[in-house]
Coordinates of C-alpha atoms in Angstrom, one line a residue:
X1 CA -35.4 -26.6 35.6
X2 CA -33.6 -25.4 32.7
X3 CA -30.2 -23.5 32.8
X4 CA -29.1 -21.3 30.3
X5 CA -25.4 -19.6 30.9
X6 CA -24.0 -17.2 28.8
X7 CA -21.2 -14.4 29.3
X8 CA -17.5 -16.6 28.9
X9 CA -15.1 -15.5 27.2
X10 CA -11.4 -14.3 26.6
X11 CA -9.9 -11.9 29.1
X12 CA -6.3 -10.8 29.9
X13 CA -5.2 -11.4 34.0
X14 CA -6.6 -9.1 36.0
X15 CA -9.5 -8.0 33.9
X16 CA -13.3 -9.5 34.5
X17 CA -15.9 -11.0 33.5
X18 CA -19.6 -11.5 34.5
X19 CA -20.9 -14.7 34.0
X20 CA -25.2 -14.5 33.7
X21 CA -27.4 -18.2 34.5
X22 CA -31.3 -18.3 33.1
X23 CA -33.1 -20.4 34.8
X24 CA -36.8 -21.4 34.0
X25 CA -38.6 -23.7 36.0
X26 CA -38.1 -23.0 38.9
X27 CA -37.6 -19.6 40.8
X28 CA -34.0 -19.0 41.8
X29 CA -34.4 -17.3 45.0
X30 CA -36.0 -20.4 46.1
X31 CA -33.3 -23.2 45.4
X32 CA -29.8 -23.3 45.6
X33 CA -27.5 -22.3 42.4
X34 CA -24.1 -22.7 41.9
X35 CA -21.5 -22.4 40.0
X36 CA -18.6 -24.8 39.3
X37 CA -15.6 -25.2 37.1
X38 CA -13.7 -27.9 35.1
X39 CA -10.2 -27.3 34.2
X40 CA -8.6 -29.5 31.4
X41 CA -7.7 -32.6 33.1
X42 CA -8.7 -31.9 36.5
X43 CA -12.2 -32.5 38.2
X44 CA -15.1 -30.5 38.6
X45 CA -14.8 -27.8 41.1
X46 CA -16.9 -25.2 43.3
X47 CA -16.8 -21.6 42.8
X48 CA -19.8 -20.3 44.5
X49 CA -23.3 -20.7 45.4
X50 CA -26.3 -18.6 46.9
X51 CA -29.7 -19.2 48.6
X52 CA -30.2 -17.5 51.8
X53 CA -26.4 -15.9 51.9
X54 CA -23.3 -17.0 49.5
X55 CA -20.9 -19.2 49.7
X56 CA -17.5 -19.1 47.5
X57 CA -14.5 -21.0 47.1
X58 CA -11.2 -20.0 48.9
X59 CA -9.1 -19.2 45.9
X60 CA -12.0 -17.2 44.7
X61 CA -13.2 -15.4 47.6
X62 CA -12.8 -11.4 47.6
X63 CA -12.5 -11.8 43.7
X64 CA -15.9 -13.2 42.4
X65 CA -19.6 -12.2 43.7
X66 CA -22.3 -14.4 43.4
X67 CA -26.0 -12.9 42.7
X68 CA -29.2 -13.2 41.9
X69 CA -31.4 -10.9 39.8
X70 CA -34.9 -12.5 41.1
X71 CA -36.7 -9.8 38.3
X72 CA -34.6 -11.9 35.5
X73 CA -34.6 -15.5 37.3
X74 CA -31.0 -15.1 36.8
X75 CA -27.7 -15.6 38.8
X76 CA -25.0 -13.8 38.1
X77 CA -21.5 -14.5 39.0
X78 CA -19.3 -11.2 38.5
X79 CA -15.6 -12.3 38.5
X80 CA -12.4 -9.6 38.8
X81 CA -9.3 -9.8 39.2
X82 CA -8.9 -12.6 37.1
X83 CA -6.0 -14.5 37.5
X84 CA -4.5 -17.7 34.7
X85 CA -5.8 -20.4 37.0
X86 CA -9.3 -19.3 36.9
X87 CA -9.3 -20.7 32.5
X88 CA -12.2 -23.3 32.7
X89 CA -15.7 -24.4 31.7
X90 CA -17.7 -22.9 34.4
X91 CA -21.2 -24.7 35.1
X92 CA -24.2 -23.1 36.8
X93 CA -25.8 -25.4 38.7
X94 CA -29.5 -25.5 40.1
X95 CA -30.6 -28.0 43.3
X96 CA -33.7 -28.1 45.3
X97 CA -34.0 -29.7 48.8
X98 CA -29.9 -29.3 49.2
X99 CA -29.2 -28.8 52.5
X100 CA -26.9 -25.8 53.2
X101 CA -24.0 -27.7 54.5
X102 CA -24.0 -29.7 50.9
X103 CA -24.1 -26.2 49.0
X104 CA -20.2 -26.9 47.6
X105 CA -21.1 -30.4 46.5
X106 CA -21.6 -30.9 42.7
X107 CA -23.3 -34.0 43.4
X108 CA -26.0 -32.2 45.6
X109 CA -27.1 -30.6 42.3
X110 CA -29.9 -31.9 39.8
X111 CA -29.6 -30.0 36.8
X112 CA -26.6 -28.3 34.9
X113 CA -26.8 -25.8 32.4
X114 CA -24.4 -26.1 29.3
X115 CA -20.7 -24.4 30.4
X116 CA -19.2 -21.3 29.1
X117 CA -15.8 -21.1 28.3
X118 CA -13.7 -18.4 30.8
X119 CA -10.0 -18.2 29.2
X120 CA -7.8 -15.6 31.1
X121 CA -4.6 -14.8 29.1
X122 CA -1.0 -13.5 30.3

């Protein structure tokens, strides 16, 4: 599987962003995909995942929306209300044969795209 994720940027707080994943490969609405972040000098996080329903972190839930456009082979992560502590690298992530309960796990994913850079400015 290949992952190609696009749509970072610079934002001011409370403005959004949608982030876009291409996958080819493999068909998205048949694995799991997720997103994570990495903040400078702290560790890879979750933010959200899909396969049969979503899944999101709490400090992003009611804020971000995780989808998939199964027409594109694309997930789609649609972030508002952006707030400072959301600035990372976010990751999409792709697994097959995760089982649901490991959905939030980085480690439960085989292949990363490249990150895009989300800055959210005061």
């Amino acid at each position: 599987v290949q992952l190609q994720a696009s749509g970072g940027g610079l934002v001011q707080a409370g403005g959004s962003l949608r982030l876009s994943c291409a996958a080819s490969g493999r068909t998205v609405s048949r694995i799991v995909m997720g997103w994570f972040r990495q903040a400078p000098g702290k560790e890879r996080e979750f933010v959200a995942a899909i396969k049969s329903y979503p899944s999101y972190a709490d400090s992003v839930k009611g804020r971000f929306t995780i989808s998939r456009d199964n027409a594109k082979n694309t997930v789609i992560l649609q972030m508002d209300s952006l707030k400072l502590e959301d600035t990372a690298v976010y990751y999409c992530a792709a697994g097959t044969g995760i089982i649901l309960s490991a959905m939030r796990t980085a480690a439960a994913y085989n292949y990363w795209g490249q990150g895009t850079q989300v800055t959210v400015s005061s």
